[in-house]
Coordinates of C-alpha atoms and ligand atoms in Angstrom, one line a residue:
M936 CA 113.9 113.5 115.0
T937 CA 115.2 111.6 112.0
S938 CA 116.0 108.0 112.6
T939 CA 118.9 106.0 111.2
A940 CA 120.3 106.1 107.7
L941 CA 118.1 104.9 104.9
P942 CA 118.8 101.6 103.2
T943 CA 120.0 101.8 99.6
T944 CA 117.8 100.7 96.7
D945 CA 120.2 97.8 96.1
D946 CA 119.7 96.7 99.7
L947 CA 116.0 96.9 99.3
R948 CA 116.0 95.0 96.0
A949 CA 118.1 92.3 97.6
R950 CA 115.8 92.1 100.7
A951 CA 112.7 92.0 98.4
R952 CA 114.3 89.2 96.4
A953 CA 115.2 87.3 99.5
A954 CA 111.6 87.6 100.9
L955 CA 110.0 86.6 97.7
G956 CA 112.5 83.7 97.4
N957 CA 111.6 82.4 100.9
I958 CA 108.0 82.5 99.9
G959 CA 108.8 80.7 96.6
V960 CA 108.3 83.5 94.1
D961 CA 110.8 83.9 91.3
V962 CA 110.6 87.5 90.1
A963 CA 110.6 87.4 86.3
E964 CA 112.2 90.7 85.4
G965 CA 112.6 92.7 82.2
G966 CA 109.0 93.8 81.8
G967 CA 107.8 97.4 81.6
F968 CA 105.6 97.4 84.6
P969 CA 107.6 98.8 87.5
A970 CA 107.9 97.8 91.1
R971 CA 109.2 100.7 93.2
T972 CA 109.9 101.5 96.8
P973 CA 108.9 104.7 98.6
L974 CA 111.9 104.2 100.9
T975 CA 114.1 105.7 98.2
G976 CA 111.5 106.5 95.6
E977 CA 113.5 104.3 93.1
H978 CA 112.8 101.4 90.7
L979 CA 113.2 97.9 92.0
F980 CA 112.1 95.5 89.3
G981 CA 110.5 95.6 85.8
L982 CA 107.5 93.2 85.9
T983 CA 104.9 92.4 83.3
A984 CA 101.4 93.7 83.4
A985 CA 98.4 91.7 82.4
T986 CA 97.2 92.1 78.8
E987 CA 93.6 92.1 77.6
A988 CA 94.1 88.4 76.7
D989 CA 95.3 87.6 80.2
T990 CA 92.3 89.3 81.7
E991 CA 90.0 87.3 79.4
D992 CA 91.8 84.1 80.3
A993 CA 91.5 84.9 84.1
V994 CA 87.8 85.6 83.8
A995 CA 87.1 82.4 81.8
A996 CA 89.2 80.3 84.2
S997 CA 87.5 81.9 87.2
C998 CA 84.0 81.2 85.9
A999 CA 85.0 77.5 85.2
A1000 CA 86.4 77.1 88.7
F1001 CA 83.3 78.6 90.2
L1002 CA 81.2 75.7 88.9
I1003 CA 83.3 73.3 91.0
W1004 CA 83.8 75.6 94.0
R1005 CA 80.2 76.6 94.5
T1006 CA 79.2 73.0 95.3
T1007 CA 82.2 72.2 97.4
P1008 CA 80.9 72.0 100.9
A1009 CA 81.6 75.3 102.8
P1010 CA 83.6 73.6 105.6
R1011 CA 85.9 72.1 102.9
R1012 CA 86.3 75.5 101.4
G1013 CA 87.3 76.6 104.8
E1014 CA 90.2 74.1 104.7
L1015 CA 91.8 76.1 101.9
V1016 CA 91.6 79.3 104.0
R1017 CA 92.9 77.5 107.0
R1018 CA 96.0 76.4 105.1
L1019 CA 96.4 80.0 103.7
G1020 CA 96.4 81.2 107.3
E1021 CA 99.1 78.7 108.2
L1022 CA 101.3 79.8 105.3
L1023 CA 100.8 83.5 106.2
R1024 CA 101.9 82.7 109.8
E1025 CA 105.0 80.8 108.4
H1026 CA 106.0 83.8 106.2
K1027 CA 104.8 86.6 108.3
G1028 CA 108.3 88.3 108.5
D1029 CA 108.9 88.0 104.7
L1030 CA 105.5 89.4 103.9
A1031 CA 105.9 92.2 106.3
D1032 CA 109.3 93.0 104.6
L1033 CA 107.5 93.4 101.3
V1034 CA 104.8 95.6 102.8
T1035 CA 107.5 97.9 104.2
I1036 CA 109.5 97.9 101.0
E1037 CA 106.5 98.7 98.8
A1038 CA 104.1 100.7 101.0
G1039 CA 106.7 102.2 103.4
K1040 CA 105.0 101.0 106.6
I1041 CA 107.0 100.8 109.8
R1042 CA 107.9 97.4 110.9
S1043 CA 105.3 97.0 113.6
E1044 CA 102.5 98.2 111.3
A1045 CA 103.7 95.9 108.5
L1046 CA 103.7 92.9 110.9
G1047 CA 100.3 94.1 112.1
E1048 CA 99.0 94.1 108.5
I1049 CA 100.0 90.4 108.1
Q1050 CA 98.5 89.6 111.5
E1051 CA 95.3 91.1 110.3
M1052 CA 95.4 88.7 107.4
I1053 CA 95.9 85.7 109.7
D1054 CA 93.0 86.9 111.9
I1055 CA 90.6 87.1 109.0
C1056 CA 91.6 83.7 107.8
D1057 CA 90.8 82.3 111.3
F1058 CA 87.5 84.2 111.2
A1059 CA 86.6 82.9 107.7
V1060 CA 87.4 79.3 108.7
G1061 CA 84.9 79.6 111.6
L1062 CA 82.4 81.3 109.2
S1063 CA 82.7 78.3 106.8
R1064 CA 80.5 76.4 109.3
Q1065 CA 78.2 79.4 110.1
L1066 CA 76.7 80.6 106.8
Y1067 CA 73.3 80.5 108.4
G1068 CA 70.0 81.2 106.8
R1069 CA 66.8 81.7 108.8
T1070 CA 63.5 79.7 108.9
I1071 CA 60.6 82.1 108.7
A1072 CA 57.0 81.5 110.0
S1073 CA 54.7 80.9 107.0
E1074 CA 51.2 82.3 107.0
R1075 CA 49.9 79.1 105.3
P1076 CA 49.3 75.7 107.0
G1077 CA 51.7 72.9 106.0
H1078 CA 54.2 75.4 104.6
R1079 CA 57.7 76.3 105.5
L1080 CA 59.6 79.4 104.5
A1081 CA 63.3 79.5 104.5
E1082 CA 66.2 81.8 103.5
T1083 CA 69.1 80.0 101.8
W1084 CA 72.5 81.5 101.0
H1085 CA 74.3 80.6 97.8
P1086 CA 77.7 81.5 96.4
L1087 CA 77.5 84.6 94.2
G1088 CA 80.0 83.9 91.4
V1089 CA 83.3 85.6 90.4
V1090 CA 84.4 88.4 92.7
A1091 CA 86.8 91.1 91.4
V1092 CA 88.9 92.6 94.2
I1093 CA 90.5 96.0 93.3
S1094 CA 92.7 97.2 96.1
A1095 CA 94.6 100.3 97.2
F1096 CA 98.3 100.8 97.9
N1097 CA 98.0 101.6 101.6
F1098 CA 96.7 98.2 102.8
P1099 CA 98.3 96.2 99.9
A1100 CA 97.6 92.8 101.4
A1101 CA 95.1 93.0 104.3
V1102 CA 92.3 94.4 102.1
W1103 CA 92.8 91.5 99.7
S1104 CA 92.6 89.0 102.5
W1105 CA 89.4 90.5 104.0
N1106 CA 87.8 90.0 100.7
T1107 CA 89.4 86.8 99.6
A1108 CA 89.2 84.8 102.8
V1109 CA 85.5 85.5 103.1
A1110 CA 84.6 85.2 99.4
L1111 CA 86.4 81.8 99.2
V1112 CA 84.5 80.3 102.1
C1113 CA 81.3 81.7 100.6
G1114 CA 82.0 79.7 97.5
D1115 CA 83.1 82.5 95.2
T1116 CA 86.2 82.6 93.1
V1117 CA 88.4 85.7 93.1
I1118 CA 90.3 87.8 90.6
W1119 CA 92.6 90.3 92.2
K1120 CA 93.7 93.6 90.6
P1121 CA 96.0 95.1 93.3
S1122 CA 97.3 98.6 93.4
E1123 CA 99.9 99.3 90.6
R1124 CA 102.2 100.5 93.4
T1125 CA 102.3 97.2 95.3
P1126 CA 102.8 94.3 92.8
L1127 CA 105.4 92.4 94.8
I1128 CA 103.3 91.7 97.9
S1129 CA 100.5 90.7 95.5
L1130 CA 102.7 88.1 93.8
A1131 CA 103.6 86.7 97.2
C1132 CA 100.0 86.4 98.4
D1133 CA 98.9 84.9 95.1
H1134 CA 101.7 82.4 95.3
L1135 CA 100.8 81.3 98.9
L1136 CA 97.1 80.9 98.0
A1137 CA 98.0 78.8 95.0
R1138 CA 100.2 76.6 97.2
A1139 CA 97.4 76.3 99.7
A1140 CA 95.0 75.3 96.9
E1141 CA 97.4 72.7 95.6
E1142 CA 97.9 71.2 99.0
V1143 CA 94.2 70.9 99.9
G1144 CA 93.1 69.9 96.4
A1145 CA 91.1 73.0 95.6
P1146 CA 91.0 74.3 91.9
R1147 CA 94.0 76.5 91.1
D1148 CA 91.7 79.0 89.5
V1149 CA 89.7 79.8 92.6
H1150 CA 92.1 82.8 92.6
R1151 CA 93.8 84.7 89.8
L1152 CA 96.1 87.7 90.0
L1153 CA 96.2 90.4 87.4
L1154 CA 98.9 93.0 87.7
G1155 CA 98.4 96.3 86.0
D1156 CA 97.0 99.8 86.2
R1157 CA 93.5 101.0 86.3
A1158 CA 92.8 99.9 82.7
V1159 CA 93.0 96.3 84.0
G1160 CA 90.5 97.2 86.7
E1161 CA 88.2 98.9 84.2
R1162 CA 88.0 95.7 82.1
L1163 CA 86.9 93.8 85.2
V1164 CA 84.4 96.5 86.1
D1165 CA 82.7 96.2 82.7
D1166 CA 82.6 92.4 82.5
R1167 CA 79.1 91.0 83.0
R1168 CA 80.6 87.7 84.1
I1169 CA 81.8 89.3 87.3
A1170 CA 79.1 89.2 89.9
L1171 CA 80.7 91.5 92.5
V1172 CA 83.3 94.2 92.2
S1173 CA 84.8 94.9 95.6
A1174 CA 86.8 98.1 95.1
T1175 CA 88.9 99.9 97.7
G1176 CA 90.5 103.2 96.9
S1177 CA 89.7 106.9 96.4
T1178 CA 86.2 108.4 96.2
R1179 CA 87.2 109.4 92.7
M1180 CA 87.7 105.8 91.7
G1181 CA 84.4 104.8 93.4
R1182 CA 82.6 107.4 91.4
E1183 CA 83.8 105.8 88.2
V1184 CA 83.4 102.2 89.2
G1185 CA 80.0 102.3 91.0
P1186 CA 77.9 103.6 88.1
R1187 CA 79.6 101.3 85.6
V1188 CA 78.9 98.2 87.6
A1189 CA 75.4 99.4 88.3
A1190 CA 74.8 100.0 84.6
R1191 CA 75.1 96.2 84.0
F1192 CA 73.2 95.4 87.2
G1193 CA 76.3 94.0 88.8
R1194 CA 77.0 94.3 92.5
S1195 CA 79.6 96.6 93.9
L1196 CA 81.1 96.9 97.3
L1197 CA 82.9 100.3 97.6
E1198 CA 85.4 101.1 100.3
L1199 CA 86.5 104.7 99.6
G1200 CA 88.1 107.7 101.2
G1201 CA 87.5 109.0 104.7
N1202 CA 87.8 112.3 106.5
N1203 CA 87.7 111.1 110.0
A1204 CA 87.3 113.2 113.1
A1205 CA 87.6 112.9 116.8
I1206 CA 85.8 115.0 119.3
V1207 CA 87.6 115.8 122.6
T1208 CA 85.3 116.9 125.4
P1209 CA 86.3 118.7 128.6
S1210 CA 86.0 115.5 130.7
A1211 CA 88.4 113.5 128.4
D1212 CA 91.4 111.7 129.8
L1213 CA 94.0 113.8 128.0
D1214 CA 96.9 111.3 128.4
L1215 CA 94.9 108.7 126.6
A1216 CA 93.6 111.2 124.1
V1217 CA 97.1 112.4 123.1
Q1218 CA 98.3 108.9 122.6
G1219 CA 95.2 107.9 120.6
I1220 CA 95.3 111.1 118.5
V1221 CA 99.0 110.9 117.6
F1222 CA 98.7 107.3 116.5
A1223 CA 95.6 107.9 114.5
A1224 CA 96.8 111.1 112.8
A1225 CA 100.6 110.5 112.3
G1226 CA 100.7 106.6 112.2
T1227 CA 101.2 105.1 108.7
A1228 CA 102.3 108.6 107.8
G1229 CA 98.6 109.7 107.6
Q1230 CA 98.0 107.1 104.8
R1231 CA 95.1 105.1 106.3
C1232 CA 91.6 105.5 105.1
T1233 CA 90.8 105.8 108.8
T1234 CA 93.6 108.3 109.6
L1235 CA 92.4 111.0 111.9
R1236 CA 92.2 114.2 109.8
R1237 CA 90.1 116.5 112.0
L1238 CA 90.2 117.2 115.7
I1239 CA 87.2 118.9 117.2
V1240 CA 88.2 120.0 120.7
H1241 CA 86.3 121.9 123.4
R1242 CA 87.4 125.5 123.6
D1243 CA 88.2 125.2 127.3
I1244 CA 90.8 122.5 126.8
A1245 CA 92.0 123.4 123.3
D1246 CA 95.2 125.2 124.4
T1247 CA 96.3 122.5 126.8
L1248 CA 95.6 119.7 124.2
I1249 CA 97.4 121.6 121.4
E1250 CA 100.4 122.2 123.6
R1251 CA 100.7 118.5 124.4
L1252 CA 100.1 117.4 120.8
T1253 CA 102.7 119.9 119.5
A1254 CA 105.3 118.5 122.0
A1255 CA 104.4 114.9 120.8
Y1256 CA 104.7 115.9 117.1
E1257 CA 108.1 117.4 117.7
R1258 CA 109.4 114.1 119.1
L1259 CA 108.1 111.8 116.3
P1260 CA 111.0 109.8 114.8
I1261 CA 110.7 110.0 111.0
G1262 CA 112.7 108.0 108.5
N1263 CA 113.8 104.4 107.7
P1264 CA 110.7 102.3 108.4
F1265 CA 112.9 99.2 109.0
D1266 CA 114.4 100.9 112.0
D1267 CA 112.5 99.8 115.1
T1268 CA 112.6 103.3 116.6
T1269 CA 110.9 105.0 113.6
L1270 CA 107.3 105.9 113.9
V1271 CA 106.7 107.7 110.6
G1272 CA 107.9 106.3 107.3
P1273 CA 107.7 107.9 103.9
L1274 CA 104.7 108.9 101.9
I1275 CA 104.0 106.7 98.9
S1276 CA 105.4 109.2 96.3
T1277 CA 106.6 112.7 95.8
T1278 CA 103.3 113.4 94.1
A1279 CA 101.6 112.6 97.4
L1280 CA 103.9 115.1 99.0
D1281 CA 103.1 117.8 96.4
T1282 CA 99.4 117.2 97.1
M1283 CA 100.0 117.6 100.8
H1284 CA 101.9 120.9 100.2
S1285 CA 99.2 122.2 98.0
A1286 CA 96.6 121.4 100.6
L1287 CA 98.7 123.3 103.2
A1288 CA 99.1 126.3 100.9
R1289 CA 95.3 126.4 100.4
V1290 CA 94.5 126.1 104.1
R1291 CA 97.0 128.8 105.0
A1292 CA 95.3 131.1 102.4
Q1293 CA 92.0 130.2 104.1
G1294 CA 93.3 131.4 107.5
G1295 CA 94.8 128.2 108.8
K1296 CA 97.9 128.4 111.1
I1297 CA 100.5 125.7 111.2
L1298 CA 101.1 124.7 114.8
A1299 CA 103.8 122.0 114.3
G1300 CA 105.5 120.0 111.6
G1301 CA 105.2 120.1 107.9
N1302 CA 108.9 120.2 106.9
R1303 CA 110.3 117.8 104.3
R1304 CA 112.9 115.3 105.6
L1305 CA 115.7 113.4 104.1
A1306 CA 115.4 115.2 100.8
E1307 CA 119.2 115.1 100.3
A1308 CA 119.6 111.4 101.2
A1309 CA 116.7 110.4 99.1
P1310 CA 115.5 113.0 96.6
A1311 CA 113.0 110.7 94.9
A1312 CA 111.4 109.8 98.2
A1313 CA 108.9 111.8 100.2
Y1314 CA 109.6 111.9 104.0
T1315 CA 107.7 114.6 105.9
E1316 CA 106.9 115.7 109.4
P1317 CA 103.3 115.2 110.2
V1318 CA 101.5 118.6 110.5
L1319 CA 99.1 120.1 113.0
V1320 CA 97.1 123.0 111.7
H1321 CA 94.7 125.2 113.6
V1322 CA 91.7 126.2 111.5
G1323 CA 88.9 128.6 112.5
E1324 CA 86.3 126.9 110.4
Q1325 CA 85.7 123.8 108.3
T1326 CA 86.7 125.3 104.8
D1327 CA 86.6 123.3 101.6
V1328 CA 90.2 122.0 101.9
V1329 CA 89.3 120.7 105.4
R1330 CA 86.3 118.9 104.0
E1331 CA 88.5 117.0 101.5
E1332 CA 90.6 113.9 102.1
T1333 CA 94.2 114.8 101.6
F1334 CA 96.0 111.4 101.9
A1335 CA 98.9 112.7 104.0
P1336 CA 99.5 113.4 107.7
I1337 CA 97.7 116.7 108.1
L1338 CA 95.6 117.1 111.3
Y1339 CA 93.2 120.1 111.3
V1340 CA 92.2 121.3 114.7
L1341 CA 88.9 123.1 115.3
A1342 CA 87.4 124.4 118.6
Y1343 CA 83.8 123.9 119.7
D1344 CA 81.6 125.2 122.5
T1345 CA 78.6 122.8 122.7
L1346 CA 78.4 119.0 121.9
D1347 CA 75.6 119.7 119.4
E1348 CA 77.9 122.0 117.5
A1349 CA 80.8 119.5 117.7
I1350 CA 78.6 116.7 116.2
A1351 CA 77.3 119.0 113.5
L1352 CA 80.9 119.9 112.5
H1353 CA 81.8 116.3 112.7
N1354 CA 79.1 115.2 110.3
D1355 CA 79.5 118.2 107.9
V1356 CA 81.9 116.5 105.5
P1357 CA 81.1 114.4 102.4
Q1358 CA 82.8 111.3 103.8
G1359 CA 81.5 109.0 106.6
L1360 CA 84.1 106.3 107.5
S1361 CA 85.5 106.5 111.0
S1362 CA 84.9 108.7 114.1
S1363 CA 85.6 108.9 117.8
I1364 CA 84.9 110.8 120.9
F1365 CA 87.2 111.1 123.9
T1366 CA 85.1 111.7 127.0
R1367 CA 84.5 110.3 130.5
D1368 CA 80.9 111.5 130.4
Q1369 CA 78.7 108.6 129.6
R1370 CA 75.9 110.8 128.3
E1371 CA 78.2 112.5 125.8
A1372 CA 79.5 109.1 124.7
E1373 CA 76.0 107.7 124.2
V1374 CA 74.8 110.8 122.3
F1375 CA 77.8 110.4 120.0
L1376 CA 77.0 106.8 119.3
S1377 CA 73.2 107.4 118.9
A1378 CA 71.2 108.0 115.7
A1379 CA 71.7 111.7 116.3
G1380 CA 75.4 111.3 116.7
S1381 CA 78.2 110.3 114.4
D1382 CA 77.0 109.4 110.9
C1383 CA 80.0 107.1 110.2
G1384 CA 80.3 103.4 109.7
I1385 CA 82.7 103.3 112.6
A1386 CA 82.1 105.2 115.8
N1387 CA 84.5 104.7 118.7
V1388 CA 84.8 105.9 122.3
N1389 CA 88.1 106.7 123.9
I1390 CA 90.2 105.2 121.1
G1391 CA 91.3 106.9 117.9
T1392 CA 89.7 106.5 114.5
S1393 CA 92.2 104.0 113.0
G1394 CA 93.2 100.4 113.8
A1395 CA 90.0 98.4 113.5
E1396 CA 89.7 94.8 114.5
I1397 CA 88.6 92.3 111.9
G1398 CA 85.7 91.0 114.0
G1399 CA 83.5 94.0 113.2
A1400 CA 82.1 95.0 109.8
F1401 CA 84.4 97.7 108.2
G1402 CA 83.2 100.5 106.0
G1403 CA 81.5 103.8 105.8
E1404 CA 78.7 106.0 104.6
K1405 CA 78.2 108.8 102.1
D1406 CA 81.3 109.4 99.9
T1407 CA 83.0 106.4 101.6
G1408 CA 80.8 104.2 99.4
G1409 CA 78.5 102.3 101.8
G1410 CA 80.3 98.9 101.6
R1411 CA 81.0 96.6 104.6
E1412 CA 83.8 94.1 104.6
S1413 CA 85.6 91.8 107.0
G1414 CA 83.7 90.6 110.1
S1415 CA 80.1 90.7 111.5
D1416 CA 77.7 89.8 108.7
A1417 CA 79.7 91.4 105.9
W1418 CA 79.8 87.9 104.4
K1419 CA 76.3 88.4 103.1
S1420 CA 77.7 90.8 100.4
Y1421 CA 79.5 87.8 98.9
M1422 CA 76.5 85.5 98.6
R1423 CA 73.0 85.7 97.2
S1424 CA 70.0 84.7 99.2
A1425 CA 67.0 82.7 97.9
T1426 CA 63.6 82.5 99.7
N1427 CA 62.2 79.0 99.6
T1428 CA 58.6 78.2 100.2
I1429 CA 58.0 74.5 100.7
N1430 CA 54.5 73.1 100.8
Y1431 CA 54.3 69.8 102.7
S1432 CA 50.5 69.8 102.9
T1433 CA 48.0 68.2 100.5
G1434 CA 46.3 71.5 99.7
L1435 CA 47.4 74.6 97.8
P1436 CA 46.4 77.6 99.9
L1437 CA 47.4 80.8 98.2
A1438 CA 49.1 83.7 100.0
Q1439 CA 47.0 86.7 101.1
G1440 CA 43.9 84.5 100.9
V1441 CA 43.7 84.7 97.1
S1442 CA 41.5 82.1 95.5
F1443 CA 42.0 80.7 92.0
L1444 CA 40.7 77.6 90.3
Ligands
LIG1690 P1 93.2 104.8 93.9 O1 91.8 105.2 93.9 O2 94.2 105.6 93.2 O3 93.4 103.3 93.4 C1 92.8 102.2 94.1 C2 92.7 101.1 93.1 O4 91.7 101.4 92.1 C3 94.0 100.8 92.3 O5 94.1 99.4 92.2 C4 93.7 101.4 90.9 O6 94.4 100.8 89.9 C5 92.2 101.2 90.8 N1 91.5 102.1 89.9 C6 91.6 103.4 89.9 N2 90.7 104.0 89.0 C7 90.0 102.9 88.5 C8 88.9 102.8 87.6 N3 88.4 103.9 87.0 N4 88.4 101.6 87.4 C9 88.9 100.5 87.9 N5 89.9 100.5 88.8 C10 90.5 101.7 89.1 O7 93.6 104.8 95.5 P2 95.0 104.7 96.2 O8 95.8 105.9 96.1 O9 95.7 103.4 95.9 O10 94.6 104.5 97.8 C11 94.3 105.6 98.6 C12 92.8 105.8 98.7 O11 92.1 104.6 99.1 C13 92.4 106.8 99.8 O12 91.4 107.6 99.3 C14 91.9 105.9 100.9 O13 91.1 106.6 101.8 C15 91.3 104.8 100.2 N6 91.2 103.6 101.0 C16 89.9 103.3 101.5 C17 89.8 102.2 102.3 C18 88.5 101.8 102.9 O14 88.3 100.7 103.3 N7 87.5 102.7 102.9 C19 90.9 101.3 102.6 C20 92.1 101.7 102.0 C21 92.2 102.8 101.2

């Protein structure tokens, strides 16, 4: 199914301008840094990228602001984030418009992305009164041991196109209450939503009396990111994107003994066992595999299904794939919007050609859509592919809606297949058998940072820590105790006795 006609680039430009205007951003045009839309694949505005001097200025200003911000009481820092959350609520519709225009998300997912930002602000405000350190039993009489958490410094946030605003907010809301200042280098594909977020945070800062430079935005391509990566004044580089990017960023930050938090690619799988509720499984699988046009780091890319139910499940999935409405993401009936670019579509086609050559069989989907109406855009049917084994292409992350289906005979075999990929982000099992579920969640089960039962791999809540193992980079963001990555701990030993007993019974003097 193809949903209603696409908007024109002029319509989209006007809609973006209106949304930015409502938020208070005046787009300064005429620069050579393009803002584009995947809805038509065309150019919207010419913006200006940050120069080397802009980067230097941002880092210096951010370091200076840190000196004030680090001693501002954490609950007062929380007031800034609370105000940001209010502004996000007020401008939810405008911000969602920008997410759709720049990242191509369907309306409900774009609104969901902004809701996630509001949720993390609420979480961070609460956190601003809960940055707890522990008191530890000392082995010496008259002594107290304590763990104290201090702000870390300047945090660089480098983000990807597919969550152009939420990933920023996970990092920024938490970093700000932790007493850090933030420099944001967003994806080069999503500058407009970044301008909007930066503007709202600047407004919140002004209204609550926080230093303007607690947050700086630097538009630009990877070269801007690289400057931040190499700058010793940046205490933490939180980088979200491909494993390729992480492989470059991680060692460079480590070489200067900086800290990095890496949120990289996934190759997420779901196991469907014979006892699974198939109605629920079909719903969960289709959302996780085809939602966001397969462009979530947590997108379901591999389905490992028990041989006895494989035919039934494939039949039901094929029927669901054939009914997916594809097209204009502003149309409420659309479920699959465009890929980010025609390059992404080419990458998808080359993965499909490779998997076919390796014996894979296309079960449903895979045709390009709307090529005549929008030749520079990349609309495609999500694809279901049967594969006999987990070949090299199946073990890679192709950032497009391809779902590989594999059959298994024993749960041990399913878990081995599941874990036999380089990435380790998200995973799930559909089962009504408690033993199977618990094995999957145990130390001998899924090796991912996220392991779910009876829901798909995507669509995490902000309350839990988010991130993955192996080639996914090992970072944790968002909820739980992920805040500790944005602070440094100090161990304090306080002697309130009149003697000086040494630890481990050592005597001296
Ligand atoms: P990308 O790696 O192309 O770019 C991500 C960001 O890194 C951009 O801002 C880019 O300019 C910057 N960058 C690239 N190379 C750099 C370098 N050498 N030094 C400094 N900065 C550099 O990723 P993308 O195409 O925007 O996003 C898709 C990828 O992101 C997928 O692999 C997806 O799985 C991953 N992703 C992961 C998560 C997660 O939380 N694990 C979340 C969203 C996206």
